[in-house]
Backbone as JSON, one array per atom type, in Angstrom:
{
  "sequence": "XXXXXXXXXXXXXXXXXXXXXXXXXXXXXXXXXXXXXXXXXXXXXXXXXXXXXXXXXXXXXXXXXXXXXXXXXXXXXXX",
  "N": [[-41.83, 113.87, -25.33], [-43.69, 114.02, -27.34], [-44.31, 111.37, -27.7], [-45.9, 110.79, -25.51], [-48.24, 112.27, -26.06], [-49.0, 111.05, -28.47], [-49.58, 108.49, -27.51], [-51.79, 109.02, -25.82], [-53.69, 110.05, -27.66], [-53.96, 107.89, -29.4], [-55.18, 106.07, -27.71], [-57.62, 107.28, -27.33], [-58.69, 107.47, -29.92], [-58.61, 104.82, -31.49], [-58.88, 103.69, -34.11], [-58.76, 105.85, -35.73], [-58.09, 108.59, -38.04], [-55.33, 110.34, -37.81], [-52.59, 112.61, -37.12], [-49.61, 113.31, -35.32], [-47.43, 115.81, -34.67], [-44.38, 117.71, -34.17], [-43.7, 121.1, -33.88], [-41.15, 123.32, -33.95], [-40.15, 126.23, -32.09], [-39.0, 129.42, -30.79], [-37.83, 128.82, -27.73], [-40.26, 127.61, -27.12], [-42.24, 124.81, -28.09], [-44.63, 123.5, -30.32], [-46.94, 120.92, -30.09], [-48.67, 119.42, -32.44], [-51.8, 118.17, -33.1], [-53.34, 116.73, -35.67], [-56.41, 115.95, -36.84], [-59.13, 114.0, -38.14], [-62.37, 115.25, -39.11], [-64.48, 113.7, -38.19], [-63.51, 112.46, -35.89], [-62.61, 114.42, -34.18], [-64.1, 115.34, -32.04], [-63.83, 113.37, -30.12], [-61.29, 113.75, -29.15], [-61.36, 116.35, -28.2], [-63.53, 116.4, -26.4], [-66.32, 116.73, -24.05], [-67.17, 120.02, -23.56], [-64.49, 120.63, -23.83], [-62.96, 119.2, -22.02], [-61.31, 116.88, -22.19], [-59.29, 117.73, -23.95], [-58.22, 119.77, -22.38], [-57.25, 118.23, -20.26], [-55.24, 116.75, -21.56], [-53.5, 118.84, -22.25], [-52.82, 119.68, -19.66], [-51.45, 117.42, -18.66], [-49.22, 117.44, -20.39], [-48.03, 119.91, -19.77], [-47.44, 119.44, -17.08], [-45.57, 117.42, -17.28], [-43.51, 118.76, -18.44], [-41.62, 119.8, -16.64], [-38.27, 119.8, -15.91], [-37.4, 120.42, -18.42], [-35.87, 122.46, -20.89], [-37.29, 123.46, -22.98], [-40.56, 124.56, -23.5], [-43.74, 123.1, -23.94], [-46.62, 123.29, -26.01], [-49.96, 122.29, -26.71], [-51.71, 121.83, -29.65], [-54.71, 121.52, -31.38], [-55.85, 120.57, -34.45], [-58.15, 120.56, -37.22], [-58.31, 118.17, -39.76], [-57.84, 118.83, -43.18], [-59.96, 117.69, -45.51], [-60.14, 116.61, -48.73]],
  "CA": [[-43.11, 114.47, -25.06], [-44.59, 113.68, -28.44], [-44.74, 109.99, -27.49], [-47.0, 110.85, -24.55], [-49.43, 112.75, -26.76], [-49.4, 110.0, -29.41], [-50.2, 107.42, -26.73], [-53.11, 109.46, -25.37], [-54.6, 110.16, -28.8], [-54.23, 106.55, -29.92], [-56.12, 105.44, -26.8], [-58.93, 107.91, -27.53], [-59.16, 107.22, -31.29], [-57.77, 103.71, -31.93], [-58.94, 103.44, -35.55], [-58.95, 107.15, -36.37], [-57.11, 109.15, -38.97], [-54.72, 111.48, -37.14], [-51.14, 112.71, -37.09], [-49.08, 114.1, -34.22], [-46.11, 116.29, -35.06], [-43.82, 118.75, -33.34], [-43.22, 122.29, -34.59], [-40.24, 124.03, -33.05], [-40.13, 127.68, -32.06], [-38.0, 129.93, -29.86], [-38.16, 128.55, -26.34], [-41.46, 126.78, -27.01], [-42.54, 123.94, -29.21], [-46.03, 123.12, -30.41], [-47.27, 119.56, -30.47], [-49.86, 119.62, -33.24], [-52.61, 116.99, -33.37], [-54.21, 116.95, -36.82], [-57.33, 114.83, -36.75], [-60.27, 114.12, -39.04], [-63.56, 115.91, -38.58], [-65.32, 112.7, -37.52], [-62.92, 112.03, -34.63], [-62.1, 115.54, -33.4], [-64.87, 115.44, -30.8], [-63.31, 112.4, -29.15], [-60.07, 114.31, -28.57], [-61.69, 117.58, -27.48], [-64.37, 116.03, -25.28], [-67.4, 117.64, -23.69], [-66.72, 121.32, -23.08], [-63.03, 120.71, -23.91], [-62.33, 118.62, -20.84], [-60.23, 115.95, -22.55], [-58.2, 118.56, -24.48], [-57.61, 120.45, -21.23], [-56.5, 117.22, -19.51], [-54.03, 116.46, -22.33], [-52.62, 120.0, -22.07], [-52.34, 119.66, -18.28], [-50.43, 116.37, -18.57], [-48.01, 117.88, -21.1], [-47.39, 120.98, -18.98], [-46.92, 118.85, -15.85], [-44.38, 116.63, -17.59], [-42.44, 119.65, -18.9], [-40.64, 119.7, -15.56], [-36.96, 120.45, -16.02], [-37.04, 120.64, -19.81], [-35.64, 123.86, -21.25], [-38.31, 123.83, -23.96], [-41.94, 124.43, -23.04], [-44.58, 122.53, -24.98], [-48.04, 123.64, -26.11], [-50.7, 121.32, -27.5], [-52.63, 122.47, -30.59], [-55.56, 120.54, -32.05], [-56.33, 121.09, -35.73], [-58.99, 119.69, -38.03], [-57.66, 117.77, -41.0], [-58.52, 119.26, -44.39], [-60.28, 116.54, -46.35], [-60.52, 117.04, -50.07]],
  "C": [[-44.14, 114.07, -26.11], [-45.11, 112.24, -28.3], [-45.92, 109.94, -26.52], [-48.3, 111.25, -25.24], [-49.92, 111.7, -27.75], [-50.09, 108.86, -28.67], [-51.61, 107.8, -26.31], [-54.11, 109.52, -26.52], [-54.93, 108.78, -29.36], [-55.19, 105.79, -29.01], [-57.53, 106.0, -26.99], [-59.53, 107.55, -28.88], [-58.33, 106.08, -31.87], [-57.76, 103.47, -33.44], [-59.04, 104.72, -36.35], [-57.81, 107.54, -37.28], [-56.55, 110.42, -38.34], [-53.21, 111.46, -37.32], [-50.76, 113.59, -35.9], [-47.67, 114.5, -34.63], [-45.67, 117.42, -34.15], [-43.31, 119.88, -34.22], [-42.41, 123.12, -33.61], [-40.36, 125.54, -33.2], [-39.04, 128.12, -31.1], [-38.46, 129.71, -28.43], [-39.4, 127.71, -26.12], [-41.59, 125.92, -28.25], [-44.02, 123.6, -29.16], [-46.12, 121.65, -30.79], [-48.63, 119.66, -31.14], [-50.53, 118.28, -33.5], [-53.53, 117.37, -34.52], [-55.1, 115.73, -36.93], [-58.54, 115.08, -37.65], [-61.48, 114.7, -38.31], [-64.43, 114.94, -37.78], [-64.82, 112.36, -36.12], [-62.48, 113.17, -33.73], [-62.83, 115.7, -32.07], [-64.39, 114.5, -29.72], [-62.06, 112.94, -28.45], [-60.38, 115.57, -27.77], [-62.54, 117.27, -26.26], [-65.45, 117.05, -25.0], [-66.82, 118.87, -23.02], [-65.2, 121.41, -23.01], [-62.3, 120.07, -22.76], [-61.17, 117.7, -21.17], [-59.03, 116.73, -23.09], [-57.48, 119.28, -23.34], [-56.76, 119.47, -20.42], [-55.2, 116.87, -20.23], [-53.03, 117.6, -22.15], [-52.03, 120.03, -20.66], [-51.26, 118.61, -18.1], [-49.11, 116.8, -19.23], [-47.29, 118.95, -20.3], [-46.79, 120.43, -17.69], [-45.65, 118.05, -16.12], [-43.27, 117.47, -18.2], [-41.3, 119.64, -17.91], [-39.39, 120.5, -15.8], [-36.52, 120.68, -17.46], [-36.85, 122.13, -20.08], [-36.71, 124.37, -22.21], [-39.68, 123.6, -23.36], [-42.8, 123.98, -24.21], [-46.01, 123.03, -24.86], [-48.7, 122.59, -26.99], [-51.73, 122.08, -28.34], [-53.39, 121.36, -31.3], [-56.13, 121.19, -33.31], [-57.19, 120.06, -36.44], [-58.29, 119.42, -39.36], [-58.5, 118.24, -42.2], [-58.71, 118.05, -45.29], [-60.79, 117.04, -47.68], [-61.11, 115.89, -50.83]]
}
């Protein structure tokens, strides 16, 4: 599942600074996209349409998996 999200984000932000990781929980796992402030708008899209589409694709591909996945988008802390 994480490969799907990495592919989608890399297509949206080819030269961007981002990481995609999986955080496990009980029965659900979060796929966390941490992205720089400059590129976060490209992943969220106008009125959140792209983020919603990514979440819809992930939920649709859950299918027969025992673990349910959620997509979380976080802004990278730049110091």
